[in-house]
Each structure stands twice: as structure tokens, then as C-alpha cells.
Coordinates of C-alpha atoms and ligand atoms in Angstrom, one line a residue:
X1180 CA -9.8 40.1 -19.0
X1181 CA -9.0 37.0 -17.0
X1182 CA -9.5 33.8 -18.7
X1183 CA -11.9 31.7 -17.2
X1184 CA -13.4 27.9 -17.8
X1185 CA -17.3 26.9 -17.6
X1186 CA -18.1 23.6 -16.0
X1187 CA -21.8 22.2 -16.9
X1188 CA -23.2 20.0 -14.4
X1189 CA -26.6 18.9 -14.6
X1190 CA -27.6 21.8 -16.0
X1191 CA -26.2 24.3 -13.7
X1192 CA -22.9 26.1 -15.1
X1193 CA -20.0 27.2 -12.7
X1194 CA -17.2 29.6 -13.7
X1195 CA -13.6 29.0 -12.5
X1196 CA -10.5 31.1 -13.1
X1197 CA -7.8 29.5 -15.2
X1198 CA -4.3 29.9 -13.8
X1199 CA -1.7 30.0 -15.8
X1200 CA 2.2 29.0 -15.3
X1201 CA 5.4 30.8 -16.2
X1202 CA 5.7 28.4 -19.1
X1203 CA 2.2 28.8 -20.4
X1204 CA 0.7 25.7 -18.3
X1205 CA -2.8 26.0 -17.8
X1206 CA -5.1 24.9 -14.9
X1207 CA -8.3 25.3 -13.9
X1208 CA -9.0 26.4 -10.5
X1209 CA -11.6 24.3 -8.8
X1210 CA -11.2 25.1 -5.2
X1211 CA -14.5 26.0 -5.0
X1212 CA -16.3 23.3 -6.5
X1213 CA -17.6 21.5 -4.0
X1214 CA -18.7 23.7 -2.4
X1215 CA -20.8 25.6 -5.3
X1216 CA -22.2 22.1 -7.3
X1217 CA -21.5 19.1 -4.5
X1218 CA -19.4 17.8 -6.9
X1219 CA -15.8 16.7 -6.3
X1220 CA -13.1 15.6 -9.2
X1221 CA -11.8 11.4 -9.5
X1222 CA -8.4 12.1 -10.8
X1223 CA -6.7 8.4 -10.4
X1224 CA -3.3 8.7 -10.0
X1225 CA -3.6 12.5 -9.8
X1226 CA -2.5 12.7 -13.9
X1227 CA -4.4 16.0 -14.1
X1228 CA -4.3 16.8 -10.6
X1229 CA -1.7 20.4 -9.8
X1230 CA -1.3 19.6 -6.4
X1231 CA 0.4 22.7 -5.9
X1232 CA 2.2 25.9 -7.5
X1233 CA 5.5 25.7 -7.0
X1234 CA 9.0 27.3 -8.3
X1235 CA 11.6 24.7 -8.1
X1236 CA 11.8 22.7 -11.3
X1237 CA 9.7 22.7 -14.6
X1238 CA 9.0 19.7 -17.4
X1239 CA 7.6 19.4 -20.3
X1240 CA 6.8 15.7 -20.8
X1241 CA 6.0 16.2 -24.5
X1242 CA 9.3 17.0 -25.9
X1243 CA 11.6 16.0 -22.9
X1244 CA 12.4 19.6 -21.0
X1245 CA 13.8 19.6 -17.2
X1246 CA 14.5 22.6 -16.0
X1247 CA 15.7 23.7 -12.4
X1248 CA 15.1 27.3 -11.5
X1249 CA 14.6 27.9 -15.0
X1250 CA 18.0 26.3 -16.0
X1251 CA 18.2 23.5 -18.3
X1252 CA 19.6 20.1 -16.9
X1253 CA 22.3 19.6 -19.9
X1254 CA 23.8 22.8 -18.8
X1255 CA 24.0 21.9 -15.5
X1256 CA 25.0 18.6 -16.0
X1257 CA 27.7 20.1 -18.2
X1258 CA 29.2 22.7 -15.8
X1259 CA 28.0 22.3 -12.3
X1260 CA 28.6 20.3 -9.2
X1261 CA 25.6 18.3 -7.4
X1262 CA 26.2 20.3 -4.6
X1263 CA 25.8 23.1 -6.5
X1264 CA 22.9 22.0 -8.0
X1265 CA 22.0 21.1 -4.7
X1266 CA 22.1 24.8 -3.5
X1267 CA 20.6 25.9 -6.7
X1268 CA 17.5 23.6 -6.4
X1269 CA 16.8 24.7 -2.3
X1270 CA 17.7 28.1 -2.4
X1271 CA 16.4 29.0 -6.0
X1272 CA 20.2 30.6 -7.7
X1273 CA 23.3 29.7 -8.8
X1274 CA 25.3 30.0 -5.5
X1275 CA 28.2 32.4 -5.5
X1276 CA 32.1 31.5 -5.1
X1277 CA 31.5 32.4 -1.3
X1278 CA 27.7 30.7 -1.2
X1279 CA 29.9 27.8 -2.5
X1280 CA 32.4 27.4 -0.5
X1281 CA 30.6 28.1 2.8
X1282 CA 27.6 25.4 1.5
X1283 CA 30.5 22.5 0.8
X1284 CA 32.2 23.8 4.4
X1285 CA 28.7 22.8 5.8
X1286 CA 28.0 19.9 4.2
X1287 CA 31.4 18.3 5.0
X1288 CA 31.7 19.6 8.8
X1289 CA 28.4 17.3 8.7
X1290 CA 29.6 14.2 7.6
X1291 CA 30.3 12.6 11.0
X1292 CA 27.7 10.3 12.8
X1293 CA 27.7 11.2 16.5
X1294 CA 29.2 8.1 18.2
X1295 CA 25.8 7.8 20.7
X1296 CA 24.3 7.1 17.5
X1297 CA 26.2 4.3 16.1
X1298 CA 24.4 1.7 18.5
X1299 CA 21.3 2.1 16.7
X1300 CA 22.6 0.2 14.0
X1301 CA 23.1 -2.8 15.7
X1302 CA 19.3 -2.9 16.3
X1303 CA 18.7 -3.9 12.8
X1304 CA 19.1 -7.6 11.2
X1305 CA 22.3 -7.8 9.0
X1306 CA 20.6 -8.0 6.1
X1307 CA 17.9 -5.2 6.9
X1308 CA 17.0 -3.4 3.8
X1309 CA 19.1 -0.4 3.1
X1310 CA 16.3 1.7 2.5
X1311 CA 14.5 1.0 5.6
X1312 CA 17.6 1.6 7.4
X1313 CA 18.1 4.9 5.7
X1314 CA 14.3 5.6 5.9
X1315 CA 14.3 4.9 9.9
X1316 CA 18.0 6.4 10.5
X1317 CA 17.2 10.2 8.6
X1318 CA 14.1 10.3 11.1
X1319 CA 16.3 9.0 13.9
X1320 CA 19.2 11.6 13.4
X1321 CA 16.1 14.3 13.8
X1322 CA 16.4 13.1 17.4
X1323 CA 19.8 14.5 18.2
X1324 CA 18.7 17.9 17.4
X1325 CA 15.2 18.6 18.6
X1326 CA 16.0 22.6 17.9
X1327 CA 14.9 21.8 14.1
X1328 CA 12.6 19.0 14.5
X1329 CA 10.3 20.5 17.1
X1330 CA 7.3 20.5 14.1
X1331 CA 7.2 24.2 14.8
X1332 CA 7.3 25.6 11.4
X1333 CA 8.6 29.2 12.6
X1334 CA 11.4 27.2 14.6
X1335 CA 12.1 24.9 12.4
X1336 CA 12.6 27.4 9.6
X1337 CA 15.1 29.3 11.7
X1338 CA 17.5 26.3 11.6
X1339 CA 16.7 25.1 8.0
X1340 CA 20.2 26.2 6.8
X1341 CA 22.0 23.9 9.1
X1342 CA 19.3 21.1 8.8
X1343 CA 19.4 21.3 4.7
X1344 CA 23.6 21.3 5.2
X1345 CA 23.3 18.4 7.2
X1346 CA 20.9 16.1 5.9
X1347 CA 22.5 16.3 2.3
X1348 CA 26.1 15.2 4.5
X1349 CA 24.1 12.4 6.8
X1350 CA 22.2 11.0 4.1
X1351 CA 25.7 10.2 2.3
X1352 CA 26.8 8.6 5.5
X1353 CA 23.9 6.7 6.9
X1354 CA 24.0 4.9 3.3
X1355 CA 27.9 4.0 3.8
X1356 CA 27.0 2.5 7.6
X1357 CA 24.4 0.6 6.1
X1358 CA 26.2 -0.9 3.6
X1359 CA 29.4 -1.3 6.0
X1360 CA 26.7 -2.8 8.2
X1361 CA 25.7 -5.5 5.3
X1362 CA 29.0 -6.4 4.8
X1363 CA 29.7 -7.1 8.4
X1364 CA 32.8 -4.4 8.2
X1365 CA 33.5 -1.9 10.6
X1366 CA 32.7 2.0 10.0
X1367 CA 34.9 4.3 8.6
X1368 CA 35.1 7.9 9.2
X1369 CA 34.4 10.9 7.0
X1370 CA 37.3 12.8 5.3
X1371 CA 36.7 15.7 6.4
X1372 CA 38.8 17.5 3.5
X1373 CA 37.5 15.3 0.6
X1374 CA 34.7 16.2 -2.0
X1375 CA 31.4 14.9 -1.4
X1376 CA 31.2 12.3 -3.6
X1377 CA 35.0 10.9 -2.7
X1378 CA 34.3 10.9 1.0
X1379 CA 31.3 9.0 0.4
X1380 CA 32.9 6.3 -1.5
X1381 CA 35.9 6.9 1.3
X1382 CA 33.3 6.0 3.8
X1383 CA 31.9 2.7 1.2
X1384 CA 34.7 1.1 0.4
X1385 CA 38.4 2.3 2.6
X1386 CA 39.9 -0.4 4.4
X1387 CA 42.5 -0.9 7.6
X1388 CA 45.4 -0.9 5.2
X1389 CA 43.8 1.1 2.0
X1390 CA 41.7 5.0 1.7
X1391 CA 39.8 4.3 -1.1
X1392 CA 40.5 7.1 -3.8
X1393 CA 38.2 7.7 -6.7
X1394 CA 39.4 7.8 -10.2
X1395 CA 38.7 11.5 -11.8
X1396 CA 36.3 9.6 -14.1
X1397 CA 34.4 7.4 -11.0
X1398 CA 34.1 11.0 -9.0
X1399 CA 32.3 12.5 -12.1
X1400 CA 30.0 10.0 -13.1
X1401 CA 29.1 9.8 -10.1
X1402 CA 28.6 13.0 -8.9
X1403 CA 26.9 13.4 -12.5
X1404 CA 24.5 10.2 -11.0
X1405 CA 23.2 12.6 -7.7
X1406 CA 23.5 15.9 -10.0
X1407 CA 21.0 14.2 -12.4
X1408 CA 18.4 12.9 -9.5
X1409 CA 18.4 16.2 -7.2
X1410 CA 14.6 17.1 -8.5
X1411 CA 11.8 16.1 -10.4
X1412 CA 8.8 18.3 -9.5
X1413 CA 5.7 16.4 -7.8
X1414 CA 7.3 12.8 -8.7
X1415 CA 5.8 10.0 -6.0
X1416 CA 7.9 10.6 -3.3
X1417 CA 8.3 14.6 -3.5
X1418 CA 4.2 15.0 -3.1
X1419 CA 4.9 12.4 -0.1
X1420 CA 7.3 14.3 1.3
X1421 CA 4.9 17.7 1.0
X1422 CA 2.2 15.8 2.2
X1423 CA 4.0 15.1 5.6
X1424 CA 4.9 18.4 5.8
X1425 CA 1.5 19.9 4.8
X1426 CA 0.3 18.8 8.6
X1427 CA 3.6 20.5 9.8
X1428 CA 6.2 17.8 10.5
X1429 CA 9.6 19.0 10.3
X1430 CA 12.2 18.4 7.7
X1431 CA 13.3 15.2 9.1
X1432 CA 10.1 13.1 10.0
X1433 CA 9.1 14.6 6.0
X1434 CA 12.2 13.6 3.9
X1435 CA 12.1 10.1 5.8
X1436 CA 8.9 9.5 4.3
X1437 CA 10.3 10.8 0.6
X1438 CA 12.9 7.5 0.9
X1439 CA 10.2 5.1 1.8
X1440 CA 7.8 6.1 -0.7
X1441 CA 11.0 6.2 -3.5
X1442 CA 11.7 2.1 -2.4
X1443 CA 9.4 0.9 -4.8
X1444 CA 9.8 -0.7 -7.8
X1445 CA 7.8 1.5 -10.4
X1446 CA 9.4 4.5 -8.5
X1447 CA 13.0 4.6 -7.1
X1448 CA 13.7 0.9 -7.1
X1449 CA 13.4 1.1 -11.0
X1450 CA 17.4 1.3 -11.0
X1451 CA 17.7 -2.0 -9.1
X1452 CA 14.7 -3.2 -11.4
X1453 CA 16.7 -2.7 -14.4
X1454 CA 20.1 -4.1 -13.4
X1455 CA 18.5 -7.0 -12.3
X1456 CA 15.7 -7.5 -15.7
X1457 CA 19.5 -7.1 -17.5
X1458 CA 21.1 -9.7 -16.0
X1459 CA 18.1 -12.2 -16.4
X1460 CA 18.0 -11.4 -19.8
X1461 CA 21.6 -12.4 -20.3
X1462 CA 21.5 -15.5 -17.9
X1463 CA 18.8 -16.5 -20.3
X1464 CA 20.7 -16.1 -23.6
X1465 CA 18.2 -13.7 -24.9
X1466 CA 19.9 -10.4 -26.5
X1467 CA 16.6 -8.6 -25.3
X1468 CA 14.4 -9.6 -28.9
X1469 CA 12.5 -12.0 -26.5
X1470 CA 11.8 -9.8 -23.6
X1471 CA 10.4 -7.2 -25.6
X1472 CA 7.8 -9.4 -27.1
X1473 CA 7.1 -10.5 -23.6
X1474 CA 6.6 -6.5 -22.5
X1475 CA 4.5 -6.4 -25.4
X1476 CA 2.1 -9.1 -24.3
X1477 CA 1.9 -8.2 -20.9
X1478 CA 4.3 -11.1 -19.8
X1479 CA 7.4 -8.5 -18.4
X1480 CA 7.5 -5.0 -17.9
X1481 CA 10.0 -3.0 -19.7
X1482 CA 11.5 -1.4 -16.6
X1483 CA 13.6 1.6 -17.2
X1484 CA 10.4 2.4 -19.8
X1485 CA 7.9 4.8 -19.7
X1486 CA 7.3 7.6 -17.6
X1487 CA 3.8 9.5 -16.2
X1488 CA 5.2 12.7 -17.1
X1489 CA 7.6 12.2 -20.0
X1490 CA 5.7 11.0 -23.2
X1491 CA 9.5 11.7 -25.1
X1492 CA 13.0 11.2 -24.5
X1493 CA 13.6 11.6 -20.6
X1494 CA 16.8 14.1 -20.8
X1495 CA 18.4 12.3 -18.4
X1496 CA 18.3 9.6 -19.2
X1497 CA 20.2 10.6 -22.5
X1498 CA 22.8 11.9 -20.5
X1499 CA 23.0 8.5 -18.4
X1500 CA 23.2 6.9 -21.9
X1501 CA 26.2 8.7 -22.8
X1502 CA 27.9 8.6 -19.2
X1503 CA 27.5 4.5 -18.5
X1504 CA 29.5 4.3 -22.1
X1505 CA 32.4 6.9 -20.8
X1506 CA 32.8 5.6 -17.5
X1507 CA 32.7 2.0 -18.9
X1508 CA 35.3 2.8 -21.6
X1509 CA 37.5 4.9 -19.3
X1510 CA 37.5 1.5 -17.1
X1511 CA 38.2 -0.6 -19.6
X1512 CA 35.2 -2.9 -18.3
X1513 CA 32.7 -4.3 -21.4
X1514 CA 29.5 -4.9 -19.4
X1515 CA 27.5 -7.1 -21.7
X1516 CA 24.7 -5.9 -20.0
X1517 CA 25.3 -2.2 -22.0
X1518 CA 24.5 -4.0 -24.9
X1519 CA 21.7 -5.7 -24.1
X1520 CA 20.4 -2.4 -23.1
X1521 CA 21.4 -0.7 -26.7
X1522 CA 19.5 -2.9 -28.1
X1523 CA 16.3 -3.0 -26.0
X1524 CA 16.3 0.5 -26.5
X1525 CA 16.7 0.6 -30.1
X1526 CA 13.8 -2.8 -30.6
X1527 CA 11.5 -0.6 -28.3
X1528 CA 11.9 2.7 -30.5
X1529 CA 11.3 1.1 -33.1
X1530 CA 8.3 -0.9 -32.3
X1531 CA 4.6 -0.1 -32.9
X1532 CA 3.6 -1.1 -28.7
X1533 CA 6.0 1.2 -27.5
X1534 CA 5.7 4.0 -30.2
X1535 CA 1.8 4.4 -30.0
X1536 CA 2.2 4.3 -26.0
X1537 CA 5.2 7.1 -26.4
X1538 CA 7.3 4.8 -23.8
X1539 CA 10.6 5.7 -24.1
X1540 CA 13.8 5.2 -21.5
X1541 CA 13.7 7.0 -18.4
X1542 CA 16.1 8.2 -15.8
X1543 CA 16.7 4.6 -14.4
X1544 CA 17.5 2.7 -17.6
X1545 CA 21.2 3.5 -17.4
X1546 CA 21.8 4.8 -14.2
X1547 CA 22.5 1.0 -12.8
X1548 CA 24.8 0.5 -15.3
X1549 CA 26.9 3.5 -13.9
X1550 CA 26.1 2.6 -10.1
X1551 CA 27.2 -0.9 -11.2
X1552 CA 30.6 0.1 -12.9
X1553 CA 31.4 2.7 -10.1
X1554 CA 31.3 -1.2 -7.7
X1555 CA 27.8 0.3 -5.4
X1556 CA 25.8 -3.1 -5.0
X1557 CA 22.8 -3.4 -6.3
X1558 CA 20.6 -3.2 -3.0
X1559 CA 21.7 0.4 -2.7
X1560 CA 21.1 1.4 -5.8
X1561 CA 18.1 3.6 -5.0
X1562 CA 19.8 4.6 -1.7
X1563 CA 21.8 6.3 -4.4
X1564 CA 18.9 7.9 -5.9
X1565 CA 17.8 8.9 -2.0
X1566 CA 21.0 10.6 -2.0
X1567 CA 21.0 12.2 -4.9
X1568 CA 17.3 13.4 -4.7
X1569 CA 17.6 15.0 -1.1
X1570 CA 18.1 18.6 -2.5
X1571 CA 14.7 18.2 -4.4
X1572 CA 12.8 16.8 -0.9
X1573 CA 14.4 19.8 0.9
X1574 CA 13.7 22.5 -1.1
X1575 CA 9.7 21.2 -1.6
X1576 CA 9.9 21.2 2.1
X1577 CA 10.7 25.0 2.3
X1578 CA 7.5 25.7 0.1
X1579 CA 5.6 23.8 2.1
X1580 CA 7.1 25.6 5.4
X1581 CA 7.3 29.3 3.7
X1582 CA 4.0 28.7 2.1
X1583 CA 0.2 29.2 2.9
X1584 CA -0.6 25.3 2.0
X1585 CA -3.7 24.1 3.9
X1586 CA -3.0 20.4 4.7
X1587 CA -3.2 17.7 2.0
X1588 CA -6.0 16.2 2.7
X1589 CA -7.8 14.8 -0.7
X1590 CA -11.6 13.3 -0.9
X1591 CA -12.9 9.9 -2.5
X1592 CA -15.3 8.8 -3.8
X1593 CA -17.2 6.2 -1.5
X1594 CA -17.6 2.8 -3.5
X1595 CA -18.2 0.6 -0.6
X1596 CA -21.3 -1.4 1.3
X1597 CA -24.3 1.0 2.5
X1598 CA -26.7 0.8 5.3
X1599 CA -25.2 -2.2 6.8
X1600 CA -25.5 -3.2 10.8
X1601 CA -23.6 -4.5 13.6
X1602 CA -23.9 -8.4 13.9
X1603 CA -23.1 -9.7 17.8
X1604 CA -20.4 -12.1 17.5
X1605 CA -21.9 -15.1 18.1
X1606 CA -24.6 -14.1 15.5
X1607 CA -21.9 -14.1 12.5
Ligands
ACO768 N1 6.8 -1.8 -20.3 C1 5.7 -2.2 -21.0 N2 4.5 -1.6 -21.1 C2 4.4 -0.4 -20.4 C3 5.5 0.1 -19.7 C4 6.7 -0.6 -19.6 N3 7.7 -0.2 -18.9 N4 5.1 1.3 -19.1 C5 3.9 1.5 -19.5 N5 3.4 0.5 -20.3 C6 2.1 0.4 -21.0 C7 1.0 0.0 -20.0 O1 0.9 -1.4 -19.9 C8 -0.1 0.7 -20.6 O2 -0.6 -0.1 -21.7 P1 -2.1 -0.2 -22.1 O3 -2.5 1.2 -22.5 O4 -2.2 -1.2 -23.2 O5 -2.8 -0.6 -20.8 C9 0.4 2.0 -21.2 O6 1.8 1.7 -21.4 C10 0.4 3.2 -20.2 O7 1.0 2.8 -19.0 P2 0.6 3.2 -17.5 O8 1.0 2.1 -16.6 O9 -0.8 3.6 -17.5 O10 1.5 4.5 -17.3 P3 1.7 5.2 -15.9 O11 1.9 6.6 -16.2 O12 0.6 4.8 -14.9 O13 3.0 4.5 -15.3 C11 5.3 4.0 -15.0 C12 4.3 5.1 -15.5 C13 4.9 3.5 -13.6 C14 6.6 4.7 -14.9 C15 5.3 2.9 -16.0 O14 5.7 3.3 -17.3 C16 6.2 1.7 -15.6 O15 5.8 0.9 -14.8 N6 7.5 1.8 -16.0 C17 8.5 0.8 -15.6 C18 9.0 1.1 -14.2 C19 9.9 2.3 -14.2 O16 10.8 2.3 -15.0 N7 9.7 3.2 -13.2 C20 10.6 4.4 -13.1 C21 9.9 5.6 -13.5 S1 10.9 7.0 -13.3 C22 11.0 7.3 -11.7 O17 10.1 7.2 -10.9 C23 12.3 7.6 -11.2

């Protein structure tokens, strides 16, 4: 028999089923509740809210899993590409040697900005915001092909190969032109041969007289930095992007939406958050003993710390850990700034605020340390992650498109003034 829950309002009792996951998660199906009691749920924050089922990537907060497509995130941090990941994530298996090779040809045969296009950036101020250039530029580069943006889901879904290929290739190069943009220096051109992460540091940093070529050890950390952002299930700006896409807006208009919703601070901009709470720290002579009392008291905010999800370890962010300390060795650079972050971490294990509240680092708390070593500024540091977590936005887009959503449309609960009248102006 079908497990089932009881809910007990005023008296009344209402049975719902109880749907359960692949990995044993439970939830109770209230779809009809309104409509049986009048009752609706308050879920603040959505914390107990499934906004959806869904295929792509599984965690369990409690004792730090991450899974895409039922594979673990060490192994694939371990032995694949982010572009395989990347294929892995939207098209739900490990790609084949030809699947491969075809995807990358994609990807790369995508990398160029149509020259019509590059007068758009002159529209924005020099120091624009990267992520409101990439935000406004994704949606823009939906406007040279109007075959997969025409919010037709049948249409648009018969193009989503090329529009996945190219949007994981644009994304990489609208960052570039916005930071070549910054910098007041000219463009530079995709390699069209070059992996995907050396032609987009090719496109970052070449100049007249130099190609910029990657180190082995830059290339991999890296491509271990996107690898290690492409998805995190129904994170802030992945329900934004399925939201969008609930009331049918194509691929483009959707994932442009995802980069503006990861810009803030206690979401995406964490990474820039946490370069920039090290660095105060050290200005200030403090080895991080200070700051964490101030956490404590309410006076900072750990950032890097904590997680809605992730009451454990956040596996990546072990992985980061261990990567920021590699690339920084292989560099030779000592980034005081590691240290100070060693030892946050270890004072924040260790202490009663942060134990009872099971805060411990997440995926931004050494990823800036990487981004930093690698030379990427600190204002594009969650560009980074926009580029990184593309694979994530597309593939929730395809549920959304293959799926039988309705529209995201959730209630409220009215708290505001009742029975109240128009006043004339001149009566106020
Ligand atoms: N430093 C100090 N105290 C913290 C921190 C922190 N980083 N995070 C949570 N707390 C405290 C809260 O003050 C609260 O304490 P209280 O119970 O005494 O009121 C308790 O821990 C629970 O925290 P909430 O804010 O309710 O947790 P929530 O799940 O809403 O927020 C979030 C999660 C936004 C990630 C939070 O932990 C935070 O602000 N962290 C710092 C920003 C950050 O690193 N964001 C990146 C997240 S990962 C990502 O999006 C890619």
C-alpha cells in the first residue's frame, strides 16, 4: 500500500500521498490542499518547499553528498572535464569519445561574437558591472537567432542542441569582452583550436605582442573551478531560471535571469564576498580571531559559511581547499590570505556558534583564492561562477521545456491594510 500523510485542520483530516525520491527523500503531496481545507502552506524561504521533481543532481545536506546523474562530484572532479561534466549534467550520461568530441567541436565553433554585435558594448559605462553586462548580453545574443528564442517550447526544443553548445561558448566570451571592456583594451578573438578554458583566458588576457598560454596547473584549476559550479539542484538562481521558463520563455531570456539572481551577495557574489572579508581582515592585522567573534555577535557575517542546504562539510568546497593550496604552491605565490582562511576555518569548527548552527565552509570560501591566483579580478569572480554554472541552468531548462510544469506561480499570505478607500488628492 501507498504510504500516505494525515493533515488535521480544525478538526477536519485530509489524506495526501507521500512521494518518495530515488534516494529515499520524502514529500508530502499537497497539490490539493487548497482546494480540499482552504488552507494554503507559509514556507519562508521555501526550506521545506519541493518545488519540483527533477533528475539532474541530488544532495544530501546532512553528511555533504553531491551527486550529478547519480555520480559523485569527487569522481568527477577527479577524472572528467567541465565540458564533460557539462554534457553529463544537460543530457543526463557520461558522453561518449564521439558525443565528446562533437560537443567540444560545438562549443568551440561558438566562441566567436558576431561583429554586428560588438557595438552593443559600447552602450554600457566603462565600469558597468560585469554581471549586468553578462546578464543583459546572454539575452541580447538570443536576438541574433530568433529560430531558438521564439518562446515556442516545441521550436525552441528543436534547436536546444545548438543553443546549449552555444551559450556554454558565448557565456565564456561575453565575460572576456566585459572584462576587455573594463580595462579599456581592445577584443581578442577566440582560438578556435584551444580548450575551453585556455581560449577563455586567451580571450582575458592575450595582448598585440603576447597569446596568453595557460600553465598545465592554471588550465586545471581552473577548469576544476567551472567543473565544480556546473549544478546545485534548486539553488537561488536555478529555481529563477525555471521559474522564467515555467511561463515559457526560451533558453535565453531564462538563463539571463539565472546570472542576475546569482549577483548577490549571500548567493553567487559570495566568492567576491570572501576575497574581499580576507583582505580586510589582513589590512586590519587581525589573523581572523577577531572577526570570528564579530560573526558571532552579529557584527560580520562569516561569508564563505553556512549553507541552506548543507548542514556538513560542502564537498566542494573540500576540494577548493585542497586545489587553492596546489595551484598556489605550483605558482610559487604565498597568499597570506590562505592562511587567514586556514585559520578561520579551523576557529569556526571549533567554536560552539558555529558548531550548534552546523555552519561550515561552502563552495565560495576558497574558490576566490583560486580565481585570485589564476590573475581573474575580483569583479568577475561570480562571472566565473555564471560560467561555470551554465550547464546546470540549461539542463533545468530542458525539464522545464520537456516537462508537464504548470507555471510557477506561488500564493501568500495577505498581511496588509483591509477595507481601506480612495482619498481625492486634495483630501490627503
Ligand atoms: N556567519 C555567521 N552566522 C551565520 C552565517 C555566517 N556565514 N550563516 C548563518 N549564520 C547564522 C545566522 O545568523 C542564524 O543564526 P541564529 O539562529 O542565531 O539567528 C543561523 O546561522 C542560521 O542562518 P540562516 O541565515 O537562517 O541560514 P539560511 O539558510 O537562511 O542562509 C546562507 C544560508 C544565506 C548561505 C547564510 O549561511 C549566509 O549568509 N552565508 C554567508 C554568505 C555565503 O557564503 N553565501 C554563499 C552560499 S553558497 C551559494 O549560494 C553558492
Amino acid at each position: 500500500m501507498s504510504e500516505t500523510a494525515t493533515i488535521t485542520i480544525d478538526g477536519n483530516s485530509y489524506e495526501y500521498p507521500v512521494i518518495s525520491g530515488t534516494e529515499g527523500e520524502k514529500a508530502i503531496d499537497v497539490r490539493k490542499l487548497r482546494a480540499d481545507s482552504g488552507y494554503i502552506t507559509y514556507d519562508d524561504g521555501y526550506g521545506n518547499t519541493g518545488s519540483c521533481l527533477s533528475d539532474i543532481t541530488f544532495i544530501n545536506g546532512e553528511v555533504g553528498i553531491l551527486r550529478h546523474r547519480g555520480i559523485p562530484i569527487e569522481e568527477l572532479a577527479g577524472q572528467a572535464s567541465f565540458l564533460g561534466t557539462a554534457f553529463l549534467v544537460i543530457y543526463g550520461h557520461l558522453p561518449s569519445q564521439e558525443e565528446y568530441v562533437h560537443f567540444s567541436q560545438q562549443v568551440a565553433g561558438n566562441a566567436a561574437m558576431p561583429d554586428d554585435f560588438r557595438h552593443h558594448f559600447n552602450g554600457f559605462p566603462s565600469d558597468a558591472h560585469p554581471m549586468a553586462v553578462l546578464s543583459a548580453m546572454l539575452n541580447a545574443a538570443g536576438c541574433c537567432h530568433s529560430e531558438m528564442t521564439s518562446n515556442d517550447r516545441e521550436q525552441d526544443m528543436e534547436h536546444f542542441d545548438q543553443a546549449a553548445a552555444l551559450l556554454i561558448s558565448k557565456v565564456r566570451t561575453i565575460a572576456a569582452m566585459s572584462y576587455r571592456m573594463s580595462q579599456g583594451l581592445p577584443f581578442v578573438a577566440p582560438r578556435l583550436d584551444a580548450p575551453y578554458v585556455d581560449d577563455f583566458l586567451h580571450m582575458m588576457f592575450s595582448t598585440e605582442e603576447k597569446d596568453y598560454e595557460p600553465t598545465p596547473e592554471i588550465a586545471k584549476a581552473m577548469d576544476l573551478f567551472f567543473l565544480l559550479h556546473a549544478d546545485h539542484e534548486q539553488n537561488c538562481s536555478t529555481s529563477t531560471v525555471r521559474m522564467v521558463a515555467s511561463g515559457g520563455a526560451n533558453l535565453f531570456a531564462s538563463v539571463s535571469a539565472g546570472v542576475s539572481a546569482l549577483w548577490g551577495p549571500l548567493h553567487g557574489g559570495a566568492n567576491t564576498a570572501v576575497v574581499k572579508m580576507l583582505q580586510s581582515i589582513h589590512d586590519s592585522g587581525d589573523d581572523g580571531s577577531q572577526f570570528i567573534e564579530d560573526a558571532k555577535t552579529g557584527k560580520a557575517r562569516l561569508m564563505g559559511f553556512g549553507h541552506r542546504v548543507y548542514k556538513n562539510y560542502d564537498p566542494r568546497a573540500k576540494i577548493l581547499g585542497g586545489a587553492a593550496e596546489e595551484i598556489l604552491n605550483s605558482l610559487g605565490h604565498d597568499d597570506p590570505l590562505l592562511d587567514i582562511a586556514r585559520h578561520l576555518e579551523k576557529a569556526a569548527l571549533e567554536d560552539e556558534y558555529f558548531v550548534k548552527r552546523k555552519l561550515y565552509p561552502n563552495v565560495d570560501f576558497y574558490s576566490g583564492l583560486i580565481l585570485k591566483a589564476v590573475g581573474i579580478p575580483v569583479e568577475m569572480f561570480t562571472v566565473m561562477f555564471a560560467i561555470g554554472r551554465m550547464p546546470g541552468w540549461i539542463a533545468n531548462w530542458r525539464e522545464i521545456a520537456t516537462g508537464s510544469s504548470r507555471i510557477h506561480r506561488p500564493r501568500q499570505v495577505y498581511t496588509g491594510k483591509v477595507d481601506q478607500h480612495f482619498v481625492p488628492v486634495e483630501e490627503r
